[in-house]
Amino acid sequence: MDEIVKAALKKWPNVPHCYGWLALDARGDWYMRDDRTQAAGPFPRVKGSRILHEKLREFIERNYLSDDAGCWFFQNGPQRVYVELEAAPWVWRVQEVDGVPVVHSHTGRSARVESVWLDEQGRLFLDTDLGLGLVHTLDMETASRAVEGGIWQPVETAFDALPQRFGYRLHPAAPG
């Protein structure tokens, strides 16, 4: 977490949390969802405005955390901005280095794969030391080589079972 964010938390400890205004899609893109967008429909059916500003994306990614209830948020100064998730808290980028798959998150963090899951839509999820995430569509060819080579052995599962199994919430909501 950025030092400026930690300082803001100390200065203003009781700022209300924000829900519904930020989302992460299955390709690792961040979306702002204003009141009009939220009224038009749920995420991901209605996504909102993709965040293109590089410094803002980097700030969000450095301050992307989860709480004890499995809700993911961006700590924006003293305010938690909870994130709507399309598929999982992480989107994995997979590269092959010397025949071995190397995994990084959409935020640039390295991850170590612990288990591999395949849902009914053919999407590949990796459980890692950082948590569960979806393999980016552009990296499925590389991931398929890890599966075909026996490095990764996917377990079939229903998508709806993943949040409970791995302790995260797709759609955080305000209490009460």
N, CA, C and O atoms as a DFTB+ gen file, in Angstrom:
704 C
 N C O
     1  1       0.851      -1.176       0.000
     2  2       0.000       0.000       0.000
     3  2       0.896       1.237       0.000
     4  3       1.904       1.280       0.704
     5  1       0.524       2.234      -0.787
     6  2       1.288       3.469      -0.870
     7  2       1.331       4.180       0.486
     8  3       0.370       4.121       1.253
     9  1       2.442       4.845       0.774
    10  2       2.585       5.577       2.039
    11  2       1.546       6.687       2.165
    12  3       1.034       6.933       3.257
    13  1       1.234       7.352       1.068
    14  2       0.237       8.417       1.103
    15  2      -1.146       7.870       1.488
    16  3      -1.930       8.553       2.147
    17  1      -1.431       6.643       1.072
    18  2      -2.696       5.996       1.421
    19  2      -2.721       5.666       2.912
    20  3      -3.728       5.892       3.584
    21  1      -1.624       5.137       3.425
    22  2      -1.535       4.834       4.867
    23  2      -1.720       6.092       5.698
    24  3      -2.407       6.063       6.719
    25  1      -1.113       7.202       5.271
    26  2      -1.250       8.465       5.998
    27  2      -2.695       8.949       5.983
    28  3      -3.194       9.438       6.997
    29  1      -3.371       8.817       4.846
    30  2      -4.774       9.247       4.751
    31  2      -5.675       8.408       5.646
    32  3      -6.626       8.927       6.230
    33  1      -5.383       7.112       5.759
    34  2      -6.169       6.242       6.642
    35  2      -6.055       6.692       8.094
    36  3      -7.041       6.668       8.831
    37  1      -4.862       7.103       8.508
    38  2      -4.671       7.577       9.881
    39  2      -5.390       8.900      10.110
    40  3      -5.976       9.122      11.170
    41  1      -5.340       9.772       9.115
    42  2      -5.936      11.102       9.257
    43  2      -7.462      11.059       9.234
    44  3      -8.115      11.793       9.977
    45  1      -8.043      10.186       8.368
    46  2      -9.500      10.083       8.232
    47  2      -9.911       8.614       8.342
    48  3     -10.161       7.977       7.319
    49  1      -9.986       8.065       9.544
    50  2     -10.227       6.619       9.696
    51  2     -11.660       6.157       9.443
    52  3     -11.888       4.957       9.284
    53  1     -12.621       7.057       9.401
    54  2     -14.025       6.635       9.332
    55  2     -14.748       7.063       8.063
    56  3     -15.943       7.356       8.107
    57  1     -14.056       7.106       6.950
    58  2     -14.681       7.456       5.676
    59  2     -15.522       6.264       5.204
    60  3     -15.046       5.130       5.234
    61  1     -16.771       6.506       4.767
    62  2     -17.620       5.387       4.320
    63  2     -17.049       4.690       3.088
    64  3     -16.398       5.306       2.245
    65  1     -17.314       3.395       3.012
    66  2     -16.872       2.600       1.871
    67  2     -17.740       2.900       0.646
    68  3     -18.860       3.395       0.763
    69  1     -17.192       2.586      -0.528
    70  2     -17.866       2.834      -1.794
    71  2     -18.114       1.498      -2.489
    72  3     -17.212       0.664      -2.569
    73  1     -19.321       1.295      -2.987
    74  2     -19.698       0.039      -3.656
    75  2     -20.244       0.319      -5.049
    76  3     -20.955       1.300      -5.269
    77  1     -19.894      -0.571      -5.999
    78  2     -20.481      -0.521      -7.331
    79  2     -19.794       0.388      -8.329
    80  3     -20.184       0.412      -9.497
    81  1     -18.778       1.140      -7.910
    82  2     -18.174       2.154      -8.778
    83  2     -16.927       1.691      -9.514
    84  3     -16.455       2.380     -10.419
    85  1     -16.383       0.532      -9.141
    86  2     -15.162       0.041      -9.777
    87  2     -15.328      -1.442     -10.072
    88  3     -15.879      -2.184      -9.259
    89  1     -14.849      -1.873     -11.239
    90  2     -14.991      -3.279     -11.635
    91  2     -13.737      -3.762     -12.356
    92  3     -12.994      -2.984     -12.956
    93  1     -13.530      -5.081     -12.274
    94  2     -12.417      -5.751     -12.949
    95  2     -12.994      -6.818     -13.858
    96  3     -13.699      -7.715     -13.395
    97  1     -12.701      -6.729     -15.154
    98  2     -13.260      -7.720     -16.071
    99  2     -12.328      -8.923     -16.221
   100  3     -11.263      -8.975     -15.605
   101  1     -12.739      -9.880     -17.040
   102  2     -12.019     -11.143     -17.194
   103  2     -10.717     -10.999     -17.984
   104  3      -9.969     -11.967     -18.121
   105  1     -10.445      -9.815     -18.497
   106  2      -9.194      -9.576     -19.223
   107  2      -8.247      -8.677     -18.427
   108  3      -7.219      -8.241     -18.944
   109  1      -8.600      -8.401     -17.163
   110  2      -7.739      -7.593     -16.306
   111  2      -7.875      -6.099     -16.512
   112  3      -7.002      -5.335     -16.100
   113  1      -8.963      -5.669     -17.149
   114  2      -9.203      -4.240     -17.357
   115  2     -10.096      -3.691     -16.249
   116  3     -11.039      -4.349     -15.809
   117  1      -9.783      -2.476     -15.809
   118  2     -10.550      -1.793     -14.767
   119  2     -11.616      -0.911     -15.407
   120  3     -11.380      -0.316     -16.458
   121  1     -12.774      -0.824     -14.785
   122  2     -13.882      -0.019     -15.286
   123  2     -14.469       0.845     -14.182
   124  3     -14.678       0.383     -13.060
   125  1     -14.735       2.120     -14.514
   126  2     -15.482       3.019     -13.628
   127  2     -16.954       2.857     -13.974
   128  3     -17.330       2.801     -15.145
   129  1     -17.784       2.783     -12.931
   130  2     -19.217       2.576     -13.139
   131  2     -19.984       3.655     -12.381
   132  3     -20.286       3.494     -11.199
   133  1     -20.295       4.746     -13.060
   134  2     -21.014       5.843     -12.404
   135  2     -22.470       5.464     -12.147
   136  3     -22.897       4.361     -12.489
   137  1     -23.224       6.369     -11.550
   138  2     -24.627       6.093     -11.206
   139  2     -25.447       5.651     -12.417
   140  3     -26.230       4.705     -12.329
   141  1     -25.264       6.335     -13.544
   142  2     -26.018       6.013     -14.759
   143  2     -25.693       4.602     -15.245
   144  3     -26.591       3.857     -15.638
   145  1     -24.414       4.235     -15.220
   146  2     -23.995       2.901     -15.650
   147  2     -24.570       1.846     -14.723
   148  3     -25.072       0.821     -15.184
   149  1     -24.501       2.086     -13.412
   150  2     -25.036       1.127     -12.452
   151  2     -26.538       0.935     -12.649
   152  3     -27.046      -0.180     -12.534
   153  1     -27.246       2.023     -12.946
   154  2     -28.696       1.942     -13.160
   155  2     -29.026       1.184     -14.451
   156  3     -30.107       0.607     -14.568
   157  1     -28.103       1.182     -15.418
   158  2     -28.342       0.527     -16.711
   159  2     -28.241      -0.991     -16.634
   160  3     -28.732      -1.688     -17.522
   161  1     -27.605      -1.516     -15.574
   162  2     -27.526      -2.961     -15.437
   163  2     -26.308      -3.399     -14.652
   164  3     -25.397      -2.611     -14.396
   165  1     -26.305      -4.678     -14.272
   166  2     -25.203      -5.201     -13.456
   167  2     -23.937      -5.438     -14.270
   168  3     -23.982      -5.607     -15.489
   169  1     -22.828      -5.447     -13.579
   170  2     -21.546      -5.811     -14.178
   171  2     -21.500      -7.320     -14.266
   172  3     -21.932      -7.972     -13.315
   173  1     -21.014      -7.922     -15.327
   174  2     -20.330      -7.336     -16.472
   175  2     -21.219      -7.041     -17.677
   176  3     -20.722      -6.617     -18.721
   177  1     -22.539      -7.261     -17.545
   178  2     -23.413      -6.989     -18.695
   179  2     -23.266      -5.542     -19.138
   180  3     -23.199      -5.261     -20.334
   181  1     -23.214      -4.617     -18.177
   182  2     -22.947      -3.208     -18.462
   183  2     -21.652      -2.875     -17.744
   184  3     -21.603      -2.840     -16.515
   185  1     -20.603      -2.632     -18.518
   186  2     -19.277      -2.486     -17.913
   187  2     -18.984      -1.085     -17.390
   188  3     -18.471      -0.942     -16.280
   189  1     -19.294      -0.065     -18.152
   190  2     -18.926       1.288     -17.755
   191  2     -17.778       1.789     -18.600
   192  3     -17.602       1.357     -19.739
   193  1     -16.986       2.710     -18.042
   194  2     -15.882       3.335     -18.773
   195  2     -14.566       2.670     -18.396
   196  3     -14.180       2.641     -17.228
   197  1     -13.890       2.140     -19.399
   198  2     -12.597       1.488     -19.159
   199  2     -11.576       2.535     -18.724
   200  3     -11.481       3.607     -19.322
   201  1     -10.822       2.220     -17.693
   202  2      -9.806       3.141     -17.192
   203  2      -8.560       2.985     -18.057
   204  3      -7.922       1.932     -18.061
   205  1      -8.226       4.032     -18.779
   206  2      -7.099       4.011     -19.695
   207  2      -5.884       4.749     -19.142
   208  3      -4.764       4.514     -19.595
   209  1      -6.086       5.630     -18.180
   210  2      -4.997       6.436     -17.621
   211  2      -4.015       5.530     -16.880
   212  3      -4.348       4.940     -15.852
   213  1      -2.801       5.432     -17.418
   214  2      -1.804       4.488     -16.905
   215  2      -1.486       4.708     -15.426
   216  3      -1.414       3.739     -14.669
   217  1      -1.296       5.936     -15.002
   218  2      -0.928       6.219     -13.602
   219  2      -2.074       5.856     -12.660
   220  3      -1.829       5.373     -11.554
   221  1      -3.314       6.081     -13.077
   222  2      -4.464       5.702     -12.246
   223  2      -4.546       4.191     -12.119
   224  3      -4.769       3.674     -11.024
   225  1      -4.369       3.472     -13.231
   226  2      -4.380       2.006     -13.178
   227  2      -3.286       1.493     -12.242
   228  3      -3.527       0.599     -11.432
   229  1      -2.092       2.056     -12.355
   230  2      -0.984       1.638     -11.493
   231  2      -1.284       1.907     -10.017
   232  3      -0.952       1.091      -9.157
   233  1      -1.910       3.046      -9.724
   234  2      -2.270       3.392      -8.350
   235  2      -3.301       2.391      -7.805
   236  3      -3.177       1.920      -6.674
   237  1      -4.302       2.076      -8.606
   238  2      -5.303       1.088      -8.200
   239  2      -4.617      -0.252      -7.927
   240  3      -4.876      -0.890      -6.907
   241  1      -3.757      -0.668      -8.829
   242  2      -3.119      -1.985      -8.723
   243  2      -2.170      -2.095      -7.534
   244  3      -2.032      -3.171      -6.953
   245  1      -1.516      -0.996      -7.164
   246  2      -0.635      -1.026      -5.987
   247  2      -1.425      -1.107      -4.688
   248  3      -0.906      -1.563      -3.669
   249  1      -2.661      -0.672      -4.723
   250  2      -3.477      -0.579      -3.519
   251  2      -4.703      -1.491      -3.589
   252  3      -5.745      -1.185      -3.008
   253  1      -4.576      -2.598      -4.294
   254  2      -5.629      -3.600      -4.503
   255  2      -5.461      -4.692      -3.453
   256  3      -4.442      -5.381      -3.412
   257  1      -6.475      -4.838      -2.606
   258  2      -6.409      -5.726      -1.442
   259  2      -7.739      -6.439      -1.261
   260  3      -8.700      -6.176      -1.984
   261  1      -7.788      -7.350      -0.283
   262  2      -9.063      -7.991       0.062
   263  2      -9.285      -7.885       1.566
   264  3      -8.348      -7.718       2.347
   265  1     -10.551      -7.988       1.944
   266  2     -10.883      -7.972       3.369
   267  2     -11.144      -9.394       3.860
   268  3     -11.040     -10.349       3.091
   269  1     -11.479      -9.529       5.130
   270  2     -11.689     -10.848       5.726
   271  2     -12.912     -11.575       5.175
   272  3     -13.019     -12.793       5.320
   273  1     -13.834     -10.851       4.547
   274  2     -15.040     -11.458       3.975
   275  2     -14.823     -11.902       2.526
   276  3     -15.750     -12.411       1.897
   277  1     -13.611     -11.716       1.989
   278  2     -13.338     -12.118       0.610
   279  2     -13.745     -11.089      -0.420
   280  3     -13.844     -11.400      -1.607
   281  1     -13.984      -9.861       0.025
   282  2     -14.318      -8.779      -0.895
   283  2     -13.033      -8.045      -1.261
   284  3     -12.230      -7.707      -0.391
   285  1     -12.848      -7.806      -2.546
   286  2     -11.658      -7.125      -3.030
   287  2     -11.961      -5.652      -3.187
   288  3     -13.067      -5.274      -3.574
   289  1     -10.970      -4.814      -2.883
   290  2     -11.175      -3.374      -2.921
   291  2      -9.882      -2.665      -3.316
   292  3      -8.789      -3.230      -3.275
   293  1     -10.058      -1.421      -3.694
   294  2      -8.961      -0.495      -3.957
   295  2      -8.989       0.494      -2.807
   296  3      -9.997       1.165      -2.585
   297  1      -7.882       0.588      -2.072
   298  2      -7.804       1.534      -0.972
   299  2      -7.427       2.886      -1.553
   300  3      -6.265       3.132      -1.873
   301  1      -8.412       3.754      -1.685
   302  2      -8.248       5.077      -2.291
   303  2      -8.143       6.104      -1.179
   304  3      -9.148       6.675      -0.756
   305  1      -6.940       6.336      -0.710
   306  2      -6.784       7.212       0.450
   307  2      -7.502       6.567       1.620
   308  3      -7.272       5.394       1.915
   309  1      -8.365       7.312       2.288
   310  2      -9.062       6.738       3.437
   311  2     -10.287       5.881       3.067
   312  3     -10.900       5.277       3.947
   313  1     -10.637       5.826       1.805
   314  2     -11.861       5.134       1.389
   315  2     -11.568       3.816       0.682
   316  3     -10.702       3.736      -0.189
   317  1     -12.315       2.782       1.081
   318  2     -12.275       1.518       0.355
   319  2     -13.289       1.576      -0.783
   320  3     -14.473       1.837      -0.571
   321  1     -12.797       1.327      -1.986
   322  2     -13.667       1.271      -3.160
   323  2     -13.742      -0.204      -3.549
   324  3     -12.808      -0.754      -4.133
   325  1     -14.874      -0.838      -3.214
   326  2     -15.025      -2.266      -3.470
   327  2     -15.160      -2.544      -4.958
   328  3     -15.744      -1.757      -5.703
   329  1     -14.605      -3.688      -5.381
   330  2     -14.490      -4.031      -6.803
   331  2     -15.468      -5.141      -7.174
   332  3     -15.521      -6.190      -6.532
   333  1     -16.239      -4.880      -8.225
   334  2     -17.078      -5.904      -8.846
   335  2     -16.157      -6.767      -9.707
   336  3     -15.373      -6.240     -10.497
   337  1     -16.249      -8.075      -9.561
   338  2     -15.379      -8.982     -10.310
   339  2     -16.188      -9.751     -11.351
   340  3     -17.256     -10.280     -11.046
   341  1     -15.684      -9.809     -12.567
   342  2     -16.365     -10.603     -13.593
   343  2     -16.146     -12.091     -13.371
   344  3     -17.076     -12.883     -13.522
   345  1     -14.927     -12.480     -13.014
   346  2     -14.634     -13.911     -12.911
   347  2     -13.882     -14.294     -11.648
   348  3     -14.200     -15.310     -11.030
   349  1     -12.889     -13.504     -11.251
   350  2     -12.030     -13.835     -10.113
   351  2     -11.238     -12.584      -9.728
   352  3     -11.210     -11.613     -10.483
   353  1     -10.599     -12.603      -8.564
   354  2      -9.833     -11.429      -8.136
   355  2      -8.569     -11.161      -8.946
   356  3      -8.070     -10.036      -8.963
   357  1      -8.056     -12.172      -9.606
   358  2      -6.825     -12.020     -10.388
   359  2      -7.051     -12.459     -11.824
   360  3      -7.867     -13.340     -12.094
   361  1      -6.329     -11.844     -12.732
   362  2      -6.268     -12.284     -14.123
   363  2      -4.800     -12.585     -14.381
   364  3      -3.938     -11.719     -14.228
   365  1      -4.526     -13.832     -14.776
   366  2      -3.150     -14.294     -14.932
   367  2      -2.649     -14.145     -16.348
   368  3      -3.336     -14.488     -17.310
   369  1      -1.438     -13.628     -16.460
   370  2      -0.696     -13.616     -17.712
   371  2       0.321     -14.736     -17.595
   372  3       1.015     -14.848     -16.584
   373  1       0.411     -15.563     -18.626
   374  2       1.278     -16.741     -18.599
   375  2       2.294     -16.637     -19.729
   376  3       1.935     -16.425     -20.887
   377  1       3.556     -16.787     -19.380
   378  2       4.635     -16.828     -20.356
   379  2       5.375     -18.140     -20.167
   380  3       5.343     -18.743     -19.094
   381  1       6.030     -18.562     -21.210
   382  2       6.841     -19.772     -21.123
   383  2       8.320     -19.358     -21.106
   384  3       8.787     -18.657     -22.004
   385  1       9.033     -19.793     -20.092
   386  2      10.455     -19.506     -19.978
   387  2      11.182     -20.838     -19.843
   388  3      11.010     -21.550     -18.854
   389  1      11.989     -21.167     -20.836
   390  2      12.709     -22.435     -20.854
   391  2      11.773     -23.629     -20.657
   392  3      12.094     -24.576     -19.939
   393  1      10.607     -23.562     -21.310
   394  2       9.647     -24.657     -21.249
   395  2       8.805     -24.717     -19.995
   396  3       8.019     -25.648     -19.821
   397  1       8.956     -23.740     -19.120
   398  2       8.214     -23.721     -17.846
   399  2       7.261     -22.524     -17.852
   400  3       7.668     -21.420     -18.213
   401  1       5.979     -22.728     -17.452
   402  2       5.058     -21.592     -17.400
   403  2       5.393     -20.675     -16.221
   404  3       5.604     -21.128     -15.096
   405  1       5.435     -19.379     -16.513
   406  2       5.677     -18.348     -15.507
   407  2       4.431     -17.472     -15.460
   408  3       3.931     -17.031     -16.495
   409  1       3.936     -17.224     -14.249
   410  2       2.643     -16.553     -14.076
   411  2       2.813     -15.208     -13.365
   412  3       3.505     -15.099     -12.354
   413  1       2.151     -14.179     -13.934
   414  2       2.089     -12.849     -13.323
   415  2       0.635     -12.385     -13.334
   416  3      -0.137     -12.737     -14.226
   417  1       0.282     -11.601     -12.340
   418  2      -1.086     -11.081     -12.261
   419  2      -1.272      -9.873     -13.173
   420  3      -0.306      -9.327     -13.706
   421  1      -2.511      -9.469     -13.341
   422  2      -2.832      -8.264     -14.109
   423  2      -2.219      -7.026     -13.458
   424  3      -2.116      -5.976     -14.093
   425  1      -1.812      -7.145     -12.188
   426  2      -1.168      -6.036     -11.483
   427  2       0.353      -6.130     -11.551
   428  3       1.048      -5.264     -11.020
   429  1       0.884      -7.185     -12.205
   430  2       2.317      -7.345     -12.367
   431  2       3.003      -8.179     -11.300
   432  3       4.225      -8.327     -11.324
   433  1       2.240      -8.725     -10.367
   434  2       2.836      -9.525      -9.296
   435  2       3.091     -10.957      -9.755
   436  3       2.265     -11.548     -10.450
   437  1       4.232     -11.510      -9.367
   438  2       4.555     -12.905      -9.668
   439  2       3.728     -13.823      -8.781
   440  3       3.403     -13.481      -7.644
   441  1       3.389     -14.999      -9.318
   442  2       2.588     -15.958      -8.560
   443  2       3.102     -17.372      -8.798
   444  3       3.639     -17.697      -9.857
   445  1       2.916     -18.201      -7.773
   446  2       3.292     -19.617      -7.854
   447  2       2.003     -20.438      -7.899
   448  3       1.161     -20.326      -7.008
   449  1       1.850     -21.260      -8.934
   450  2       0.634     -22.044      -9.138
   451  2       0.591     -23.211      -8.149
   452  3       1.564     -23.947      -7.986
   453  1      -0.575     -23.358      -7.491
   454  2      -0.787     -24.450      -6.543
   455  2      -1.772     -25.486      -7.067
   456  3      -1.614     -26.680      -6.810
   457  1      -2.798     -25.031      -7.806
   458  2      -3.740     -25.957      -8.424
   459  2      -4.377     -25.285      -9.638
   460  3      -4.332     -24.064      -9.785
   461  1      -4.970     -26.108     -10.504
   462  2      -5.522     -25.629     -11.770
   463  2      -6.953     -26.138     -11.896
   464  3      -7.242     -27.293     -11.585
   465  1      -7.845     -25.262     -12.358
   466  2      -9.274     -25.566     -12.412
   467  2      -9.825     -25.196     -13.777
   468  3      -9.433     -24.184     -14.358
   469  1     -10.732     -26.013     -14.289
   470  2     -11.351     -25.798     -15.593
   471  2     -12.861     -25.752     -15.393
   472  3     -13.453     -26.711     -14.900
   473  1     -13.494     -24.626     -15.779
   474  2     -14.945     -24.533     -15.582
   475  2     -15.714     -25.048     -16.790
   476  3     -15.113     -25.449     -17.787
   477  1     -17.037     -25.039     -16.705
   478  2     -17.898     -25.592     -17.747
   479  2     -17.843     -24.813     -19.053
   480  3     -18.305     -25.305     -20.082
   481  1     -17.286     -23.601     -19.029
   482  2     -17.144     -22.798     -20.244
   483  2     -15.765     -22.977     -20.881
   484  3     -15.451     -22.337     -21.885
   485  1     -14.944     -23.850     -20.292
   486  2     -13.600     -24.070     -20.819
   487  2     -12.588     -23.036     -20.373
   488  3     -11.493     -22.961     -20.930
   489  1     -12.939     -22.231     -19.369
   490  2     -12.004     -21.228     -18.855
   491  2     -11.074     -21.876     -17.838
   492  3     -11.493     -22.719     -17.045
   493  1      -9.817     -21.477     -17.869
   494  2      -8.798     -22.045     -17.004
   495  2      -8.499     -21.078     -15.867
   496  3      -8.163     -19.916     -16.092
   497  1      -8.627     -21.580     -14.644
   498  2      -8.354     -20.805     -13.437
   499  2      -7.143     -21.401     -12.739
   500  3      -6.972     -22.619     -12.702
   501  1      -6.308     -20.534     -12.188
   502  2      -5.140     -20.973     -11.436
   503  2      -5.281     -20.513      -9.997
   504  3      -5.503     -19.332      -9.731
   505  1      -5.150     -21.450      -9.071
   506  2      -5.055     -21.092      -7.662
   507  2      -3.569     -20.930      -7.373
   508  3      -2.775     -21.828      -7.652
   509  1      -3.200     -19.800      -6.820
   510  2      -1.790     -19.489      -6.595
   511  2      -1.573     -19.036      -5.155
   512  3      -2.511     -18.974      -4.360
   513  1      -0.341     -18.726      -4.840
   514  2      -0.025     -18.192      -3.522
   515  2      -0.670     -16.824      -3.298
   516  3      -0.739     -16.371      -2.155
   517  1      -1.146     -16.148      -4.355
   518  2      -1.865     -14.881      -4.218
   519  2      -3.373     -15.073      -4.148
   520  3      -4.088     -14.188      -3.678
   521  1      -3.864     -16.216      -4.610
   522  2      -5.295     -16.479      -4.667
   523  2      -5.684     -16.982      -6.052
   524  3      -4.833     -17.289      -6.887
   525  1      -6.994     -17.055      -6.269
   526  2      -7.516     -17.600      -7.522
   527  2      -7.626     -16.528      -8.594
   528  3      -7.992     -15.385      -8.322
   529  1      -7.301     -16.925      -9.819
   530  2      -7.460     -16.017     -10.944
   531  2      -7.715     -16.783     -12.225
   532  3      -7.516     -17.995     -12.301
   533  1      -8.155     -16.056     -13.215
   534  2      -8.473     -16.582     -14.536
   535  2      -7.298     -16.345     -15.476
   536  3      -6.707     -15.265     -15.470
   537  1      -6.961     -17.336     -16.274
   538  2      -5.921     -17.155     -17.286
   539  2      -6.467     -16.241     -18.380
   540  3      -7.563     -16.461     -18.896
   541  1      -5.699     -15.222     -18.726
   542  2      -6.075     -14.275     -19.769
   543  2      -6.271     -15.028     -21.085
   544  3      -5.519     -15.953     -21.392
   545  1      -7.264     -14.639     -21.845
   546  2      -7.569     -15.328     -23.102
   547  2      -6.390     -15.342     -24.069
   548  3      -6.218     -16.307     -24.813
   549  1      -5.583     -14.298     -24.072
   550  2      -4.435     -14.243     -24.983
   551  2      -3.338     -15.235     -24.608
   552  3      -2.446     -15.509     -25.410
   553  1      -3.403     -15.777     -23.385
   554  2      -2.364     -16.682     -22.912
   555  2      -2.826     -18.136     -22.827
   556  3      -2.127     -18.976     -22.260
   557  1      -3.984     -18.433     -23.381
   558  2      -4.499     -19.804     -23.309
   559  2      -3.646     -20.793     -24.116
   560  3      -3.551     -21.962     -23.742
   561  1      -3.037     -20.354     -25.193
   562  2      -2.191     -21.273     -25.954
   563  2      -0.986     -21.709     -25.109
   564  3      -0.640     -22.890     -25.079
   565  1      -0.361     -20.766     -24.436
   566  2       0.769     -21.087     -23.566
   567  2       0.307     -21.971     -22.414
   568  3       0.976     -22.944     -22.066
   569  1      -0.827     -21.636     -21.827
   570  2      -1.366     -22.436     -20.717
   571  2      -1.713     -23.846     -21.187
   572  3      -1.504     -24.815     -20.457
   573  1      -2.241     -23.959     -22.398
   574  2      -2.601     -25.286     -22.897
   575  2      -1.373     -26.181     -23.056
   576  3      -1.467     -27.397     -22.883
   577  1      -0.231     -25.594     -23.381
   578  2       1.002     -26.381     -23.462
   579  2       1.386     -26.925     -22.081
   580  3       1.891     -28.042     -21.978
   581  1       1.152     -26.152     -21.032
   582  2       1.438     -26.623     -19.667
   583  2       0.504     -27.763     -19.292
   584  3       0.909     -28.699     -18.602
   585  1      -0.754     -27.689     -19.747
   586  2      -1.713     -28.768     -19.481
   587  2      -1.347     -30.006     -20.290
   588  3      -1.255     -31.105     -19.742
   589  1      -1.137     -29.830     -21.593
   590  2      -0.808     -30.965     -22.463
   591  2       0.508     -31.633     -22.066
   592  3       0.672     -32.838     -22.257
   593  1       1.440     -30.865     -21.520
   594  2       2.724     -31.403     -21.096
   595  2       2.701     -32.011     -19.701
   596  3       3.718     -32.511     -19.221
   597  1       1.525     -31.968     -19.041
   598  2       1.391     -32.564     -17.719
   599  2       1.926     -31.711     -16.576
   600  3       1.952     -32.158     -15.429
   601  1       2.350     -30.494     -16.876
   602  2       2.826     -29.597     -15.816
   603  2       1.647     -29.160     -14.952
   604  3       1.742     -29.129     -13.725
   605  1       0.546     -28.826     -15.601
   606  2      -0.695     -28.467     -14.910
   607  2      -1.733     -29.537     -15.197
   608  3      -1.883     -29.975     -16.337
   609  1      -2.447     -29.956     -14.163
   610  2      -3.491     -30.966     -14.301
   611  2      -4.806     -30.395     -13.788
   612  3      -5.076     -30.439     -12.587
   613  1      -5.627     -29.859     -14.689
   614  2      -6.862     -29.193     -14.267
   615  2      -7.885     -30.153     -13.659
   616  3      -8.019     -31.308     -14.062
   617  1      -8.590     -29.621     -12.680
   618  2      -9.723     -30.297     -12.064
   619  2     -10.973     -29.594     -12.593
   620  3     -11.050     -28.365     -12.569
   621  1     -11.946     -30.364     -13.068
   622  2     -13.175     -29.757     -13.584
   623  2     -14.040     -29.283     -12.424
   624  3     -14.141     -29.941     -11.388
   625  1     -14.659     -28.127     -12.625
   626  2     -15.499     -27.533     -11.590
   627  2     -16.549     -26.640     -12.235
   628  3     -16.418     -26.246     -13.394
   629  1     -17.576     -26.332     -11.485
   630  2     -18.575     -25.362     -11.927
   631  2     -18.094     -23.965     -11.536
   632  3     -17.582     -23.763     -10.435
   633  1     -18.261     -23.009     -12.442
   634  2     -17.844     -21.639     -12.159
   635  2     -18.481     -21.128     -10.871
   636  3     -17.816     -20.476     -10.065
   637  1     -19.770     -21.422     -10.673
   638  2     -20.479     -20.925      -9.491
   639  2     -19.909     -21.452      -8.179
   640  3     -20.167     -20.870      -7.125
   641  1     -19.141     -22.541      -8.216
   642  2     -18.556     -23.107      -7.003
   643  2     -17.239     -22.425      -6.613
   644  3     -16.804     -22.537      -5.467
   645  1     -16.612     -21.730      -7.543
   646  2     -15.293     -21.162      -7.292
   647  2     -15.261     -20.099      -6.181
   648  3     -14.383     -20.171      -5.322
   649  1     -16.184     -19.109      -6.158
   650  2     -16.100     -18.098      -5.102
   651  2     -16.146     -18.677      -3.685
   652  3     -15.386     -18.252      -2.814
   653  1     -17.022     -19.630      -3.459
   654  2     -17.094     -20.216      -2.120
   655  2     -15.848     -21.053      -1.826
   656  3     -15.276     -20.955      -0.740
   657  1     -15.432     -21.864      -2.777
   658  2     -14.256     -22.718      -2.578
   659  2     -13.009     -21.896      -2.271
   660  3     -12.196     -22.284      -1.432
   661  1     -12.856     -20.752      -2.956
   662  2     -11.635     -19.965      -2.817
   663  2     -11.818     -18.672      -2.022
   664  3     -10.899     -17.858      -1.938
   665  1     -13.010     -18.484      -1.437
   666  2     -13.215     -17.398      -0.481
   667  2     -13.177     -15.990      -1.025
   668  3     -12.535     -15.114      -0.447
   669  1     -13.861     -15.766      -2.133
   670  2     -13.959     -14.384      -2.647
   671  2     -15.395     -14.110      -3.082
   672  3     -16.181     -15.031      -3.307
   673  1     -15.715     -12.829      -3.194
   674  2     -17.052     -12.416      -3.617
   675  2     -16.963     -11.675      -4.940
   676  3     -16.140     -10.775      -5.109
   677  1     -17.821     -12.066      -5.877
   678  2     -17.867     -11.385      -7.163
   679  2     -18.496     -10.002      -7.046
   680  3     -18.069      -9.068      -7.725
   681  1     -19.501      -9.866      -6.195
   682  2     -20.265      -8.631      -6.102
   683  2     -20.394      -8.183      -4.644
   684  3     -21.400      -8.472      -3.996
   685  1     -19.386      -7.481      -4.125
   686  2     -19.481      -6.998      -2.744
   687  2     -20.663      -6.051      -2.594
   688  3     -20.990      -5.307      -3.519
   689  1     -21.291      -6.079      -1.451
   690  2     -22.432      -5.207      -1.186
   691  2     -22.284      -4.577       0.183
   692  3     -21.690      -5.157       1.092
   693  1     -22.831      -3.385       0.315
   694  2     -22.799      -2.685       1.598
   695  2     -23.578      -3.488       2.635
   696  3     -24.599      -4.091       2.303
   697  1     -23.122      -3.507       3.863
   698  2     -23.853      -4.216       4.910
   699  2     -25.249      -3.634       5.107
   700  3     -25.470      -2.429       4.988
   701  1     -26.178      -4.530       5.412
   702  2     -27.561      -4.102       5.695
   703  2     -28.270      -3.779       4.460
   704  3     -29.442      -3.402       4.502
